[in-house]
């Protein structure tokens, strides 16, 4: 019939496909050509594969064969097998002997075999259409990305190239610290921040060729308009403090109209209403000790900063100990924030503040032990011996505060230093880095991690570790410098770990971006030459709207013309799949759908990311129950389209920890078109039958829940509507519709002979 794949070992040509004859002899879908004749590799299902061969690859002395087949020589096989010239050899481990569904592509690189297709497990390991076999064991790949299907693989001997549907790639970084003539800067770029809409970037640099008014190599602060490309040296607006001072640590308001920065003279400067202002001064008198780490309030009305000066307020009673101060730019007033509940001076230093929209909430790092009474000191360590992340409320009567770096169950403070705290303008989210191992359960990697705190009324209601893989694997290296979007959906950070995303092989610090609502994680790693970044990247800063990010990097292959060998500033316009506005603004169609006039069948949809996954409960030609699955992706007209599959598997009482399915057969296709949130047109063609059905949400409670794209972790959710499974027993599961006090359950599994069946319960 058909040939789908060809491969050679240098002597023979191998052909695989959908055929039962080769050279006039019986063949089980695989054969070889020696230049003069054909030889079948297996004559029938008793000594060959039982379904189509889709892909072939040769390497390590073996011919690898992948396809739709789930049986070999009368026994089960996981869609892939190898041939050594005389016999078939399964690619087996204790967890199984292949991948969970159809193989569509194969590629050998060195001693590794890469397998692509439409599967979500590899020998019991989670996978996402991509897996690696090293000759001994399987590793599932792509697990931190949205659902994907891999149709093609290629390689230049080192890099794996992947083609398919649902694949995610970030755009190329754009070089921001570029000279007037477009060439590379002649000095290194430092830290940066970006306006809420991502159009303005403020950064420090030692370069002297970014503008035509810079004649030294001291660090200056620049503002770049990303739309026009115009760069202005904003530190020209600084109020002179000491001649020849350098400037760094810039910060800007949400609109970009107010900018503040630190100077090497130990003073804080600002550009406010187009004029230079001194921040670390009162009544014209500069602070008598260094100030640093300025952060402009998002509304631009003030600047929070740390200072060891004792003359900026009348109530500074702790001498040269660093405190947190707030300067209001409209009236030049300065408030001391790092005080105890009764106004007592802090008994330890506080640094690096970050504030909410109008400064009502301010987070900072502190070694003071007397700022809050509600924390439990780490066993064996006095309060103040460890740097903690602290959040203070400075509005209304009195002041209140809490520690962000504490275990929400035990109340115990972190047992090691925390650093780099950030909060969102609305005060609902915070992120920070910490070496502490006692903030959440299971933290045993001994390195700095990134944590996300969910806040209500200035108190921590949930704390989670962000610097883990999508399935909770710990980082094998430290992570630092978190940044968070204004809505709390996206968190970026730098990391030395190489196990949080697949194919991280550059041995350098990378920038990762995590979508908290879905767990998706990507590395900002795209380069002009297709290889991995050839240098470390650091200090990411997300735009408030979550649509762009800036960071510094020593890599020389992120952008054309970056040949200075210095740290440069880059911006990335983030892919639509990770835009913050995509969560919470797009419809979510997860629900059980039915037609009440045709009671007895229905469609349970799970809408995660771009994928609409449906379990279709219906009946076969003989009137017996059967279930089908639908995997649909968005089409240009707004509908969702994709293939329909029927599955066979192990009878439910015999499922024992291995994948439950034994066969997956594509039986048709479907289109799902929604009218608003409550009407669905379900058009399908299955086994030659084409029909259209009109469905609505299945409601059986007076106050049914509404499914939305959540902004938070669902770990504490009290509605259990979802698709539930055990990934090591892929192929069966439960769909739960939870409304009021009732859960309607549909159990999809297999009966006698491995036939698909479903069972319902309430």
Short mmCIF file of N, CA and C in Angstrom, two decimals, residues 77-80 97-103 118-125 127 659-664 730-731:
data_model
loop_
_atom_site.label_atom_id
_atom_site.label_comp_id
_atom_site.label_asym_id
_atom_site.label_seq_id
_atom_site.Cartn_x
_atom_site.Cartn_y
_atom_site.Cartn_z
N UNK A 77 3.58 -3.88 22.76
CA UNK A 77 4.80 -3.10 22.59
C UNK A 77 4.41 -1.64 22.55
N UNK A 78 5.26 -0.77 23.02
CA UNK A 78 4.92 0.64 23.16
C UNK A 78 5.28 1.50 21.97
N UNK A 79 4.78 1.16 20.77
CA UNK A 79 4.84 2.02 19.59
C UNK A 79 6.25 2.24 19.06
N UNK A 80 7.24 1.55 19.63
CA UNK A 80 8.61 1.68 19.14
C UNK A 80 9.38 0.41 19.48
N UNK A 97 7.80 -0.57 27.98
CA UNK A 97 8.68 -0.88 26.85
C UNK A 97 8.49 0.09 25.69
N UNK A 98 8.20 1.33 25.96
CA UNK A 98 8.07 2.30 24.89
C UNK A 98 7.34 3.54 25.35
N UNK A 99 6.66 4.20 24.42
CA UNK A 99 5.93 5.42 24.73
C UNK A 99 4.43 5.12 24.72
N UNK A 100 3.64 6.12 25.14
CA UNK A 100 2.24 5.87 25.40
C UNK A 100 1.31 5.91 24.23
N UNK A 101 1.75 6.40 23.08
CA UNK A 101 0.86 6.47 21.92
C UNK A 101 1.71 6.62 20.67
N UNK A 102 1.08 7.07 19.59
CA UNK A 102 1.66 7.01 18.26
C UNK A 102 3.00 7.75 18.16
N UNK A 103 3.99 7.10 17.54
CA UNK A 103 5.29 7.70 17.22
C UNK A 103 5.25 8.20 15.78
N UNK A 118 2.59 11.71 19.36
CA UNK A 118 1.39 12.14 20.08
C UNK A 118 1.24 11.26 21.31
N UNK A 119 2.07 11.51 22.33
CA UNK A 119 2.04 10.69 23.54
C UNK A 119 2.33 11.55 24.75
N UNK A 120 1.91 11.07 25.92
CA UNK A 120 2.16 11.81 27.16
C UNK A 120 2.89 11.00 28.22
N UNK A 121 3.31 9.80 27.89
CA UNK A 121 4.16 9.03 28.79
C UNK A 121 5.23 8.32 27.98
N UNK A 122 6.36 8.05 28.63
CA UNK A 122 7.44 7.27 28.03
C UNK A 122 7.93 6.30 29.10
N UNK A 123 7.55 5.04 28.95
CA UNK A 123 7.92 4.01 29.92
C UNK A 123 7.56 4.42 31.34
N UNK A 124 6.37 4.97 31.50
CA UNK A 124 5.90 5.38 32.81
C UNK A 124 6.30 6.77 33.22
N UNK A 125 7.22 7.41 32.48
CA UNK A 125 7.64 8.77 32.78
C UNK A 125 6.75 9.76 32.00
N UNK A 127 5.71 12.66 29.67
CA UNK A 127 6.30 13.19 28.44
C UNK A 127 5.26 14.08 27.76
N UNK A 659 0.97 1.55 31.97
CA UNK A 659 -0.02 2.19 31.10
C UNK A 659 -1.17 1.24 30.78
N UNK A 660 -2.40 1.75 30.90
CA UNK A 660 -3.59 0.91 30.77
C UNK A 660 -4.00 0.68 29.33
N UNK A 661 -3.68 1.63 28.44
CA UNK A 661 -4.14 1.47 27.06
C UNK A 661 -3.23 0.50 26.30
N UNK A 662 -3.83 -0.19 25.33
CA UNK A 662 -3.05 -1.09 24.48
C UNK A 662 -3.15 -0.71 23.01
N UNK A 663 -4.11 0.13 22.66
CA UNK A 663 -4.25 0.56 21.27
C UNK A 663 -4.96 1.90 21.23
N UNK A 664 -4.46 2.79 20.38
CA UNK A 664 -5.10 4.08 20.14
C UNK A 664 -5.30 4.20 18.63
N UNK A 730 -1.62 5.57 32.46
CA UNK A 730 -2.29 6.36 31.43
C UNK A 730 -3.22 5.51 30.59
N UNK A 731 -4.41 6.07 30.32
CA UNK A 731 -5.38 5.36 29.50
C UNK A 731 -6.73 5.24 30.15
#
